[in-house]
Coordinates of C-alpha atoms and ligand atoms in Angstrom, one line a residue:
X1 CA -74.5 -43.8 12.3
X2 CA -71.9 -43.1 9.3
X3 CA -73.7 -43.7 6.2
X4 CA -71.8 -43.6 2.7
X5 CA -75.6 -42.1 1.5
X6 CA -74.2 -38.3 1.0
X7 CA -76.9 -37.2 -1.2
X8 CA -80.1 -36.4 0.7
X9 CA -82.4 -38.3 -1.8
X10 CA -81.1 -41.5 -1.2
X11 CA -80.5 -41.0 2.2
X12 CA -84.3 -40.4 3.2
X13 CA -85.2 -43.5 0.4
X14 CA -82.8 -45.6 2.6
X15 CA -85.2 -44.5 5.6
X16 CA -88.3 -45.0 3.9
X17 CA -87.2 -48.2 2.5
X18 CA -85.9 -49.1 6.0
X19 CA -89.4 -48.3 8.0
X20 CA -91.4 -49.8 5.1
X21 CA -89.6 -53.6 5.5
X22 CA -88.3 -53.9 9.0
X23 CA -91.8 -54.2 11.2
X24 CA -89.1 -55.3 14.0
X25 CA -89.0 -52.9 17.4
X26 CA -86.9 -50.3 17.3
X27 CA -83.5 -50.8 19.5
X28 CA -84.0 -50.3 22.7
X29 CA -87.3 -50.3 22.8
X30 CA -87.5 -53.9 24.5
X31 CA -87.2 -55.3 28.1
X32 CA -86.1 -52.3 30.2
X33 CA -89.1 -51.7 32.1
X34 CA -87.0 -53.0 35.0
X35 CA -84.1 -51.0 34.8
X36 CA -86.7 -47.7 34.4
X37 CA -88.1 -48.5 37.8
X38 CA -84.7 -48.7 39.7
X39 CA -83.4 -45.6 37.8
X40 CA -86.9 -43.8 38.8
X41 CA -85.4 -44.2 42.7
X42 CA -82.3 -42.8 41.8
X43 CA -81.6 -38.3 42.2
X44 CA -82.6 -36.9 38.8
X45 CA -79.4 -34.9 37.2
X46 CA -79.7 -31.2 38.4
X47 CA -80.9 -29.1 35.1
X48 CA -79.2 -25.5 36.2
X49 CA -78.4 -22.9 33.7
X50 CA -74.6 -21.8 33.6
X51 CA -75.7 -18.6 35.8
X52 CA -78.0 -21.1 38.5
X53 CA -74.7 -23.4 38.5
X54 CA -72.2 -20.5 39.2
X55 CA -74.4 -19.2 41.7
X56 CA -74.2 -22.6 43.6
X57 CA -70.7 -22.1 43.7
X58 CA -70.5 -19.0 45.0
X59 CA -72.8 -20.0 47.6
X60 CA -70.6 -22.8 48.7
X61 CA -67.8 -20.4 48.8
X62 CA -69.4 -17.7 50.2
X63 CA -68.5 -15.2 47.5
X64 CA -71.0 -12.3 47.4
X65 CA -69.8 -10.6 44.3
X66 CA -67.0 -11.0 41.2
X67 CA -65.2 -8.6 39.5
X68 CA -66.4 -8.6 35.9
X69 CA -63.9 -9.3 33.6
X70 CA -62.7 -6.9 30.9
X71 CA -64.1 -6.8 27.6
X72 CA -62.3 -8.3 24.2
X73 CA -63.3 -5.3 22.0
X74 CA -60.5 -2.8 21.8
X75 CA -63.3 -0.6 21.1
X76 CA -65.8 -1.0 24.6
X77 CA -65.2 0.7 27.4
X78 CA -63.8 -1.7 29.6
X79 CA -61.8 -3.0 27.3
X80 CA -59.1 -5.3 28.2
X81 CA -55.3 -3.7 29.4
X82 CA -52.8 -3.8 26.2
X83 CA -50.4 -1.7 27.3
X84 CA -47.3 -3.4 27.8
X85 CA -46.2 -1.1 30.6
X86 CA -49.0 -2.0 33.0
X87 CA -49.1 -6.0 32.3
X88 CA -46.8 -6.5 35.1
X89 CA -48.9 -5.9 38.1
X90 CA -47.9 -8.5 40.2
X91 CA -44.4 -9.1 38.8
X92 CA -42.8 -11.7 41.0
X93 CA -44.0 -15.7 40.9
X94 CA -43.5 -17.7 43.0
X95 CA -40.1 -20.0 42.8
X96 CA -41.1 -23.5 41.2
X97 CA -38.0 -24.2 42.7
X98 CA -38.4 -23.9 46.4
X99 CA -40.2 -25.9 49.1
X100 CA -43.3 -24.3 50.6
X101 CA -40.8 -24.5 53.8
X102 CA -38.8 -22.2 52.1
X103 CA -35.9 -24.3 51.0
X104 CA -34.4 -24.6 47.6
X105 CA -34.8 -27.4 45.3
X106 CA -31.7 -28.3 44.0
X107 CA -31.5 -32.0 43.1
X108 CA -34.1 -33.6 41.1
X109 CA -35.1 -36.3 44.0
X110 CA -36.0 -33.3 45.8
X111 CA -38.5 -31.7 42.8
X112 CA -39.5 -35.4 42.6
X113 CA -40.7 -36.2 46.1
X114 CA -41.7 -32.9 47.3
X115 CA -41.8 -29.7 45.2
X116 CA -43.8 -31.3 41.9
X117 CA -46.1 -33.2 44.7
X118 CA -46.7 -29.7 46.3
X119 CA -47.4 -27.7 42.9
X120 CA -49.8 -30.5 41.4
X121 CA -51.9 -29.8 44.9
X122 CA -52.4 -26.4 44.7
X123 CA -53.1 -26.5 41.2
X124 CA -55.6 -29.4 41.8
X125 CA -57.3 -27.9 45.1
X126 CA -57.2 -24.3 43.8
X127 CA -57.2 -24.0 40.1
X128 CA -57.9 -27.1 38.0
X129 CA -59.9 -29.5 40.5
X130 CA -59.3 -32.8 41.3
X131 CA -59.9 -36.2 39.3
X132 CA -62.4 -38.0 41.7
X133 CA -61.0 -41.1 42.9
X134 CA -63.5 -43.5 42.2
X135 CA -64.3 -42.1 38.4
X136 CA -65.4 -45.2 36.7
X137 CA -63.9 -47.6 34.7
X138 CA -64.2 -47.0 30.6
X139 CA -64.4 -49.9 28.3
X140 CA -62.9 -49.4 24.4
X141 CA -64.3 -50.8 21.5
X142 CA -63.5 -50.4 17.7
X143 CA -66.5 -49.3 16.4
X144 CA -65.4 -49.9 12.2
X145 CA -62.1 -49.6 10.9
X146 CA -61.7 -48.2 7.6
X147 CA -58.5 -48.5 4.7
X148 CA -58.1 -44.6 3.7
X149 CA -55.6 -42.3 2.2
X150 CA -54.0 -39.5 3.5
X151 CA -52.1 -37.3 1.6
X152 CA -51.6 -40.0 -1.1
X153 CA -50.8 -42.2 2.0
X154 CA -52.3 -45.4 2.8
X155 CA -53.6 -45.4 6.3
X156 CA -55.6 -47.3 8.6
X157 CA -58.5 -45.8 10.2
X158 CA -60.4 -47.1 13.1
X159 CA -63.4 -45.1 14.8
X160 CA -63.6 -45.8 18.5
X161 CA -66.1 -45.6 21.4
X162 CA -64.5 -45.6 25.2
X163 CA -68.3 -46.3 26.9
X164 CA -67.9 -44.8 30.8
X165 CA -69.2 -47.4 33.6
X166 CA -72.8 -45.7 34.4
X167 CA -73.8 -48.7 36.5
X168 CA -74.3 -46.8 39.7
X169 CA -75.8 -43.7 37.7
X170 CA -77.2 -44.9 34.7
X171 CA -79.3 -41.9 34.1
X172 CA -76.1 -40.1 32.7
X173 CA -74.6 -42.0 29.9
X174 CA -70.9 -41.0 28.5
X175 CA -69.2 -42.1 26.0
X176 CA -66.1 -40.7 24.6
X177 CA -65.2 -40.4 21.1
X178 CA -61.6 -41.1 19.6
X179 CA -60.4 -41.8 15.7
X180 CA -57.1 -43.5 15.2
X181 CA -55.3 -42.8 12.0
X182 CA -52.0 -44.7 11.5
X183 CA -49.6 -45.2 8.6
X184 CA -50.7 -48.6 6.8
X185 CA -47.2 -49.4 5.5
X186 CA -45.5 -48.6 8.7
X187 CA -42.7 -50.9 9.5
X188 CA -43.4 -51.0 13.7
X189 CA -45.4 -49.1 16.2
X190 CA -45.5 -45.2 15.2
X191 CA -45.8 -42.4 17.6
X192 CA -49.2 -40.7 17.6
X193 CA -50.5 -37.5 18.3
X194 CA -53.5 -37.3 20.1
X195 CA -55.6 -34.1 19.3
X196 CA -58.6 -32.6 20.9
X197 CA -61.3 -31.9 18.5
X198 CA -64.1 -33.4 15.8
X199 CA -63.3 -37.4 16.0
X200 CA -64.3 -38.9 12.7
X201 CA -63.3 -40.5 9.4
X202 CA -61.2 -38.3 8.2
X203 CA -61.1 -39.5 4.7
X204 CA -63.7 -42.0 4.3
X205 CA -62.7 -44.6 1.7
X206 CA -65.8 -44.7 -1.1
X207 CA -67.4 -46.9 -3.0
X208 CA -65.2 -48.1 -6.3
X209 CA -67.7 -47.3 -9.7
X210 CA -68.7 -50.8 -9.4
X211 CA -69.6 -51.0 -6.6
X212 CA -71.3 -47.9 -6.8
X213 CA -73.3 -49.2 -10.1
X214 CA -74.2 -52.6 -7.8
X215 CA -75.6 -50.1 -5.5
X216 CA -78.0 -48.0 -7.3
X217 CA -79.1 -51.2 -9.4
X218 CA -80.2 -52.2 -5.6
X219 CA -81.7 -49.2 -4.7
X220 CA -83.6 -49.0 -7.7
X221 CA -84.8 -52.4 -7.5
X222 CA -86.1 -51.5 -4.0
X223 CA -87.3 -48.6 -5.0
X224 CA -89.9 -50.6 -7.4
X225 CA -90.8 -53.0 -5.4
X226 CA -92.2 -50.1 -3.2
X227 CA -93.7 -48.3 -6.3
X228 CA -94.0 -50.6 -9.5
X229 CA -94.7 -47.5 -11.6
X230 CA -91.3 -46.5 -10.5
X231 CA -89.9 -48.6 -13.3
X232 CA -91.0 -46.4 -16.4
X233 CA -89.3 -43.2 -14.7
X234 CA -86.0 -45.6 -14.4
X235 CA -86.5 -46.4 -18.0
X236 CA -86.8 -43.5 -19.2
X237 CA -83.2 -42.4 -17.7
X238 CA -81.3 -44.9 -17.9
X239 CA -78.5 -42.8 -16.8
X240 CA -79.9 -41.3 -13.9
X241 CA -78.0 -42.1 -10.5
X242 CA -79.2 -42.4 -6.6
X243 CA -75.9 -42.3 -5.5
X244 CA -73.4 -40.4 -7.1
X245 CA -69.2 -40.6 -6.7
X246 CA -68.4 -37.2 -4.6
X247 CA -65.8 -34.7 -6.4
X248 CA -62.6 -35.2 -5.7
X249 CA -61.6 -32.2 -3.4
X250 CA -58.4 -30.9 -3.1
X251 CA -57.4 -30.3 1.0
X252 CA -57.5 -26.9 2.6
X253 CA -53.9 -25.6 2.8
X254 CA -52.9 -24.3 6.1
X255 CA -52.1 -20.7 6.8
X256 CA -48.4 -21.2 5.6
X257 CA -49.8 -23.0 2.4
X258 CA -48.8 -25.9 3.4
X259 CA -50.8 -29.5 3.2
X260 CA -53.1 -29.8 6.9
X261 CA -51.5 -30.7 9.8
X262 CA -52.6 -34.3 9.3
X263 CA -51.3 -34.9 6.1
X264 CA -47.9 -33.7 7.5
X265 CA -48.0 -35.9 10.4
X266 CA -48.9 -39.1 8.4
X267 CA -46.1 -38.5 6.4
X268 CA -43.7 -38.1 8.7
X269 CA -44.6 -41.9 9.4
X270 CA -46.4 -40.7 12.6
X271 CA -49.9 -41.8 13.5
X272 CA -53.0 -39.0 15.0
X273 CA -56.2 -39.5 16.8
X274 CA -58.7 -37.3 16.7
X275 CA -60.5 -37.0 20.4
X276 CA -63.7 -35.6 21.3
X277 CA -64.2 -32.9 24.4
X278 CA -67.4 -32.9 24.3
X279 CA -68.3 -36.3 24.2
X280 CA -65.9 -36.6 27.6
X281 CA -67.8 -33.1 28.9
X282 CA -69.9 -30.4 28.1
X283 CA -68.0 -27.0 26.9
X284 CA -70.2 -24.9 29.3
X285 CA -71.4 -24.3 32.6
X286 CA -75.1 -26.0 32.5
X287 CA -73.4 -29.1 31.6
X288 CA -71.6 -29.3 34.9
X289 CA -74.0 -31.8 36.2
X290 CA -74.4 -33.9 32.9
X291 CA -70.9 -35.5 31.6
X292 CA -68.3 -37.4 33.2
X293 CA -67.9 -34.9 36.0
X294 CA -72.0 -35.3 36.4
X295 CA -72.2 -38.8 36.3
X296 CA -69.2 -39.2 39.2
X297 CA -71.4 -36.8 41.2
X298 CA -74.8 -38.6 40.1
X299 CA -76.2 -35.1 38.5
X300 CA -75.4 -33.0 41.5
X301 CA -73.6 -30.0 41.3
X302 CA -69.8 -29.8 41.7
X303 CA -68.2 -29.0 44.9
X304 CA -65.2 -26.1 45.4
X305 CA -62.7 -28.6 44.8
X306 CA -64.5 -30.8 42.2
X307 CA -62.4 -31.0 38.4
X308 CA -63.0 -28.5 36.0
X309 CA -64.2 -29.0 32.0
X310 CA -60.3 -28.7 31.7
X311 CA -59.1 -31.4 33.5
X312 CA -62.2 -33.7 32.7
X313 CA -61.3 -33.2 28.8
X314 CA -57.5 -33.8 30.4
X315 CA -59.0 -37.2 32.1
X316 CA -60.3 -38.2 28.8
X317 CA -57.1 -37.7 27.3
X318 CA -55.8 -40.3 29.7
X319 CA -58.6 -42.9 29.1
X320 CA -57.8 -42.7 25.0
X321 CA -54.2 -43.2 25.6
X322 CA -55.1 -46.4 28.0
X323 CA -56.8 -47.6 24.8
X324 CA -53.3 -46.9 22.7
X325 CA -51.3 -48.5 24.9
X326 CA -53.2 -51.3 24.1
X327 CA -52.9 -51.3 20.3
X328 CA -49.8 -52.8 18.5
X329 CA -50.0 -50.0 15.7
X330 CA -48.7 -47.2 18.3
X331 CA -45.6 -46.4 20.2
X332 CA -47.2 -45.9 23.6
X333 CA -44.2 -44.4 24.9
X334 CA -44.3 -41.8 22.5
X335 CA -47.5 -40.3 22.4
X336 CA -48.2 -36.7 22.1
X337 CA -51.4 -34.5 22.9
X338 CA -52.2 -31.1 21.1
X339 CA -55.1 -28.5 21.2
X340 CA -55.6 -25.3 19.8
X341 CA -57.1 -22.2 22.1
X342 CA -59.8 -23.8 25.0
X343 CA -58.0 -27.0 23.7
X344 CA -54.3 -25.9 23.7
X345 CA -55.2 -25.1 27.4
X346 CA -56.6 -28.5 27.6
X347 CA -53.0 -30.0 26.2
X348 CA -51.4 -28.5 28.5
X349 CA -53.1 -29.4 31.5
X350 CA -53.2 -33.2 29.8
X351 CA -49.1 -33.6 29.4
X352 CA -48.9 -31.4 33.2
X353 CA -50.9 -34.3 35.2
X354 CA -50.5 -37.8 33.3
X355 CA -46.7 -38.2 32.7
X356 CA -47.2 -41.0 30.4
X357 CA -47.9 -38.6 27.5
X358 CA -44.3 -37.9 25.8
X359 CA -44.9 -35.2 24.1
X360 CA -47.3 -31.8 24.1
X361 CA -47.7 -29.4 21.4
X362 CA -50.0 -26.4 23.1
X363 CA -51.4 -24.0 20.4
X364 CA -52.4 -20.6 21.4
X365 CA -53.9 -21.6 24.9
X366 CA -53.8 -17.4 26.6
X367 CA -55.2 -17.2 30.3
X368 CA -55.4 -20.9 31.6
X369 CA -53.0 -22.0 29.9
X370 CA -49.4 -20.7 29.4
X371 CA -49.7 -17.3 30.1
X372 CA -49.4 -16.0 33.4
X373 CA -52.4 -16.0 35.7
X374 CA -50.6 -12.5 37.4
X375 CA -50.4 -10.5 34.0
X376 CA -52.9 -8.0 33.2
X377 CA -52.7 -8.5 29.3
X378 CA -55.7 -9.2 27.5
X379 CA -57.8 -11.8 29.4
X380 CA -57.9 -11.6 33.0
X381 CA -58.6 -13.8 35.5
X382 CA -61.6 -11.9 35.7
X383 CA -62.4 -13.8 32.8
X384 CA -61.9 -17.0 33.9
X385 CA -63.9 -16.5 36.7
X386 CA -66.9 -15.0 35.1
X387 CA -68.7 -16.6 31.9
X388 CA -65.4 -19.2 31.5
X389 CA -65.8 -20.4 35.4
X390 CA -66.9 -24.1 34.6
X391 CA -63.4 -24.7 33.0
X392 CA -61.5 -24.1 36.1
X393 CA -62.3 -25.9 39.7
X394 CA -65.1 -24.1 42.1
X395 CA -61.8 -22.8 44.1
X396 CA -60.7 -20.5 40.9
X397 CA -63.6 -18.4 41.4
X398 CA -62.3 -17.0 44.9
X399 CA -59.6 -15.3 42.9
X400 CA -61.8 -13.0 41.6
X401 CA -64.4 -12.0 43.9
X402 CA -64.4 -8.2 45.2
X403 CA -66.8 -9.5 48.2
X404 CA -66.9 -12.1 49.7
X405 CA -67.1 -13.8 53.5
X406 CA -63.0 -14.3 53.4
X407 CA -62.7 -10.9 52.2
X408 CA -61.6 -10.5 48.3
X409 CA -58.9 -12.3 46.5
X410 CA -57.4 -11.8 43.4
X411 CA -54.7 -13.3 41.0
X412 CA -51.5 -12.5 43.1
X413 CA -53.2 -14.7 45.7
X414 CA -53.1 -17.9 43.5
X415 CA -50.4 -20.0 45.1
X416 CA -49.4 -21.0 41.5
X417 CA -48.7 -19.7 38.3
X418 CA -48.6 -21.0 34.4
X419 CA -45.0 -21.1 34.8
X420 CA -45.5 -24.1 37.2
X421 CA -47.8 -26.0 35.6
X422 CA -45.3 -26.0 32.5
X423 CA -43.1 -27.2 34.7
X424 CA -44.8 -30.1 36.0
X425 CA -44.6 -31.1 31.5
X426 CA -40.5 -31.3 32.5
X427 CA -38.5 -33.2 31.2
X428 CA -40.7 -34.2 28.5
X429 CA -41.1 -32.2 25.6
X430 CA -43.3 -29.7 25.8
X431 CA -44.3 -27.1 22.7
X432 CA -45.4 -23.7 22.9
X433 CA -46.9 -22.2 19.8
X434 CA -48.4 -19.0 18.8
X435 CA -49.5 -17.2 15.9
X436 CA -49.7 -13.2 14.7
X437 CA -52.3 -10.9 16.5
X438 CA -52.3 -9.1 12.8
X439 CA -53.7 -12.8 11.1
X440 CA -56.0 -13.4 14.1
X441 CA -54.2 -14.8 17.3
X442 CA -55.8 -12.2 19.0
X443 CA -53.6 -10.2 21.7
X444 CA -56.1 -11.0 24.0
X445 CA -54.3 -14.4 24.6
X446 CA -50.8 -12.5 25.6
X447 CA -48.0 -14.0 23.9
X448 CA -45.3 -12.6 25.7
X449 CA -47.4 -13.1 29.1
X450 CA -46.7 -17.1 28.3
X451 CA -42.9 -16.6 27.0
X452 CA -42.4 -15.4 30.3
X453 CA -43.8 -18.4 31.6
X454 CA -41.4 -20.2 29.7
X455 CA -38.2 -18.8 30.1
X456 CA -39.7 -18.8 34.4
X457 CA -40.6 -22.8 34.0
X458 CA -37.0 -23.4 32.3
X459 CA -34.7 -24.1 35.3
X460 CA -36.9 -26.8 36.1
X461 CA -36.4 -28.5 32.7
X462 CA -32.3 -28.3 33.4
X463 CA -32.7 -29.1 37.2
X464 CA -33.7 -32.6 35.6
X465 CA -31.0 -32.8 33.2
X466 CA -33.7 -31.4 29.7
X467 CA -33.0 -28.2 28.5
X468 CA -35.3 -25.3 28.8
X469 CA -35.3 -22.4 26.4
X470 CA -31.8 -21.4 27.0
X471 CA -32.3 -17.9 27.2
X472 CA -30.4 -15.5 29.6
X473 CA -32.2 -13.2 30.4
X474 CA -34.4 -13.3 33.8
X475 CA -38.2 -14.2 33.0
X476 CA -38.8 -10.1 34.5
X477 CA -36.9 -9.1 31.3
X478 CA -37.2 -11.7 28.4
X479 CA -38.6 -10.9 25.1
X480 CA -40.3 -12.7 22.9
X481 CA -37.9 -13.5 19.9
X482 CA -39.2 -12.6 16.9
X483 CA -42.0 -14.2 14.5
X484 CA -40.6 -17.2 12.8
X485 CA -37.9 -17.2 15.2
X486 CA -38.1 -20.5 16.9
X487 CA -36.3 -21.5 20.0
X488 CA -36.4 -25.6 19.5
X489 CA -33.1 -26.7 21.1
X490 CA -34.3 -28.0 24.3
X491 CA -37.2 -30.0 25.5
X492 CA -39.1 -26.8 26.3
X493 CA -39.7 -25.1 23.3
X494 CA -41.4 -22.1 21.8
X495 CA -42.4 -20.5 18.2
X496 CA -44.8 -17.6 17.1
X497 CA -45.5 -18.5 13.2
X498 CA -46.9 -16.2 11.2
X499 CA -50.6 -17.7 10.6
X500 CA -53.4 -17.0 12.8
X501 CA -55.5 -18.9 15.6
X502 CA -53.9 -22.3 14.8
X503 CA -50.9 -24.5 15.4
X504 CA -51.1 -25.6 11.8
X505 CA -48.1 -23.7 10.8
X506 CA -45.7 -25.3 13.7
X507 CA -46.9 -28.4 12.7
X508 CA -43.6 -29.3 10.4
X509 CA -41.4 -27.5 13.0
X510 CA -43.2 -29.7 16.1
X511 CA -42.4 -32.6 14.4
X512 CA -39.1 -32.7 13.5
X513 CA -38.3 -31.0 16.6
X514 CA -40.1 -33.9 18.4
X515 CA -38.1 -36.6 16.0
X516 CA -34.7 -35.4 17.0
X517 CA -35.6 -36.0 20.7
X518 CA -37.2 -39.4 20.1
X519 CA -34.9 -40.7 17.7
X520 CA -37.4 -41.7 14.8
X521 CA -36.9 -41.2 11.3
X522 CA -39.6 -40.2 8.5
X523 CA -40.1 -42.5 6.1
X524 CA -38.1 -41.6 2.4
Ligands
GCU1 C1 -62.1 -17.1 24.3 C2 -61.5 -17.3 25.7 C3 -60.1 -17.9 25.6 C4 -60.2 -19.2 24.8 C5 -60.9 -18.9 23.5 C6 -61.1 -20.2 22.7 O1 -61.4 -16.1 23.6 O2 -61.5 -16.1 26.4 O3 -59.6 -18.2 26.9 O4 -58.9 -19.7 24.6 O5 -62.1 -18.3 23.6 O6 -61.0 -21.3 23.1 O7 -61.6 -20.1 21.5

């Protein structure tokens, strides 16, 4: 429930008030005696802990024992590798551009119809998971829509709710949560940007002080017809309000001191939504059986090549841009999905698998994202196998077992790298972004580990006529260009600003780099 009530006093008088007239039942507290019974015959979801659930896995896979990950703090013992001159362990990937057969890929009908095909498989089987085929349908409604500003822009809001089909497992219920922001004065459909995060109002629309007066002369009249002796009290301060108009706040610059990210989308004459990963799946392991990877596998644990947190948030993606194609206020041919960190890897994934998003801007996303599974920089796969498993399919664990019935595996055994799922983004534009160790983008994401991945992914941008970073030098021995240095001439593009943990920074560069491919024009 959104409730305009921000101060707590009139909030918990709305409550009392509420409990003291209704008398009704409480909703849902009618008629479903008969569903309980049929649900009471159905498998009750699996309640593991992240350890029980990862155990599981291992079982399934036969892995005895993992290689414990190294450690973030420069200071511990087992602190993660930073030396630059032992990242390289494993130097060579393989070719995103030849056929498992061993033959070179040299038109696009050829990356088309059988390379892409063969990368998106081992990624699904091995790293990622796999979208079950019969996930269930998901139904969007417009839950309120709301007239607020942004940035001294007029915009329309509108809070959505895409409720997942539970009917043949109605003991899990999912519903994912998405907030559509676009331009009120827009002349046509905008292109959005669909980000993973918080979904909701982002600048609620108040009261007027008229309305506000009608609403404490309300409240107050309730108030005494609950307690007559009220009415002295009210009397006696006549000025005293229930409700009062919030401060106006100014925003929260970004690191660059410029306005948020929003603001600077909206008035480009673009549009946002905000979507929720956690209302699509839990961000940890114990939630494996719960969400919508739970409720497909009716609260049973995963199997080895069962999707990932990753590609579930990925999924959900998908399922809020099914509702935008649907709504007259967006350009569905030009929407865009971003994320920051667990998120950016999220984006990433996203724009890799559903080629109806146009557009990806992938903040700081490290191991999992676009740095290179085969570097020893910072987080190691080790990692991603240990306490981060639950992102990755059941398959990603064999890569870093020490013991195990098949022996031991590690990253140079992955069939893929980061380079190639960048790849699988090409032609479409696709946004790397980083920020400064020194202001927080710790190094433990491995900046130059995902240039590489870049420059490595770029021939497959030009193979299908796009341009990829343009840069000469082989992916062995590219540098990353310096801070503030962006390369944004081709489809694939790449810039380290100078803030910290956040895209917010690349935001302005994202989107004019975007506009130039798409052909739109901000408003004047
Ligand atoms: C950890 C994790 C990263 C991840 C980050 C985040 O640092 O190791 O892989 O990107 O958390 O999402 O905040």
């Amino acid at each position: 429930m959104k409730s305009i009530f921000r101060s707590p006093v009139a909030a918990s008088v709305l409550l009392a008030l509420a409990g003291a007239f209704s008398g009704g039942l409480l909703r849902g507290q009618s008629a479903s005696a008969g569903t309980a019974t049929s649900q009471a015959q159905l498998p009750q979801p699996v309640n593991f802990t992240a350890q029980q659930d990862q155990r599981n896995m291992m079982e399934q896979l036969g892995i005895k024992a993992l290689r414990p990950g190294p450690s973030g703090n420069e200071k511990a013992p087992n602190h993660a590798n930073y030396d630059e001159s032992e990242a390289n362990p494993f130097p060579d990937l393989p070719d995103p551009l030849t056929l498992k057969n061993g033959q070179k890929v040299t038109t696009a009908e050829v990356w088309w119809k059988e390379r892409r095909p063969e990368i998106v498989e081992d990624f699904e089987r091995e790293v990622y998971g796999r979208v079950p085929k019969d996930v269930p349908k998901v139904t969007w409604s417009v839950k309120a829509t709301d007239k607020e500003w942004i940035g001294f822009h007029p915009v329309i809001a509108k809070e959505l709710i895409g409720n997942v089909d539970n009917s043949a497992y109605p003991l899990i219920d999912v519903s994912i949560r998405m907030t559509l922001v676009t331009p009120a004065n827009a002349r046509g459909p905008v292109p959005v940007l669909m980000m993973f995060g918080p979904s909701h109002f982002p600048a609620p629309a108040q009261p007027s002080a008229e309305e506000l007066e009608r609403i404490n002369a309300a409240l107050k009249a309730l108030l005494v017809r609950q307690d007559p002796a009220l009415s002295e009290i009210f009397e006696q301060h006549p000025a005293y309000e229930l409700q009062v108009a919030p401060p106006f706040q100014m925003p929260q610059l970004n690191a660059d001191g410029d306005p948020p990210s929003e603001w600077e989308i909206i008035a480009d004459g673009w549009g946002f939504a905000t979507i929720d990963p956690v209302s699509i799946q839990a961000d940890n392991g114990a939630g494996l059986t719960r969400g919508i990877i739970g409720l497909v596998n009716k609260g049973q644990p995963r199997k080895p090549d069962d999707w990932g947190a990753l590609r579930a948030w990925a999924w959900g993606a998908g399922c809020g841009l099914d509702y935008l194609e649907t709504d007259p206020a967006v350009d569905a041919k030009h929407v865009g999905i971003e994320g920051v960190s667990r998120y950016g890897k999220a984006a990433l994934v996203t724009q890799a698998f559903d080629q109806r998003f146009a557009m990806v801007l992938v903040g700081s996303s490290g191991k999992g994202g676009a740095t290179l599974l085969r570097r020893n920089f910072g987080e190691a796969v080790e990692n991603l196998t240990g306490g981060e498993y639950y992102w990755m399919a059941g398959n990603f664990m064999k890569y870093g077992t020490s013991d195990a019935t098949f022996g031991s595996k590690n990253a140079s055994d992955l069939p893929v790298d980061s380079h190639e799922l960048i790849a699988l983004c090409a032609p479409r534009l696709t946004f790397i972004s980083y920020g400064l160790p020194e202001k927080g983008d710790a190094k433990w994401l491995d900046h130059q580990g995902s240039f590489m991945a870049a420059v490595a992914a770029s021939p497959v941008f030009t193979l299908l006529g796009a341009k990829g970073l343009g840069i000469s030098e082989d992916y062995h021995a590219a540098k990353m260009p310096a801070v503030n240095v962006g390369l944004l001439d081709g489809q694939l593009a790449w810039r380290q600003d100078d803030g910290g943990h956040t895209d917010a920074p690349n935001m302005k560069y994202f989107l004019k780099w975007a506009d130039g491919f798409i052909g739109h024009t901000p408003p004047e």
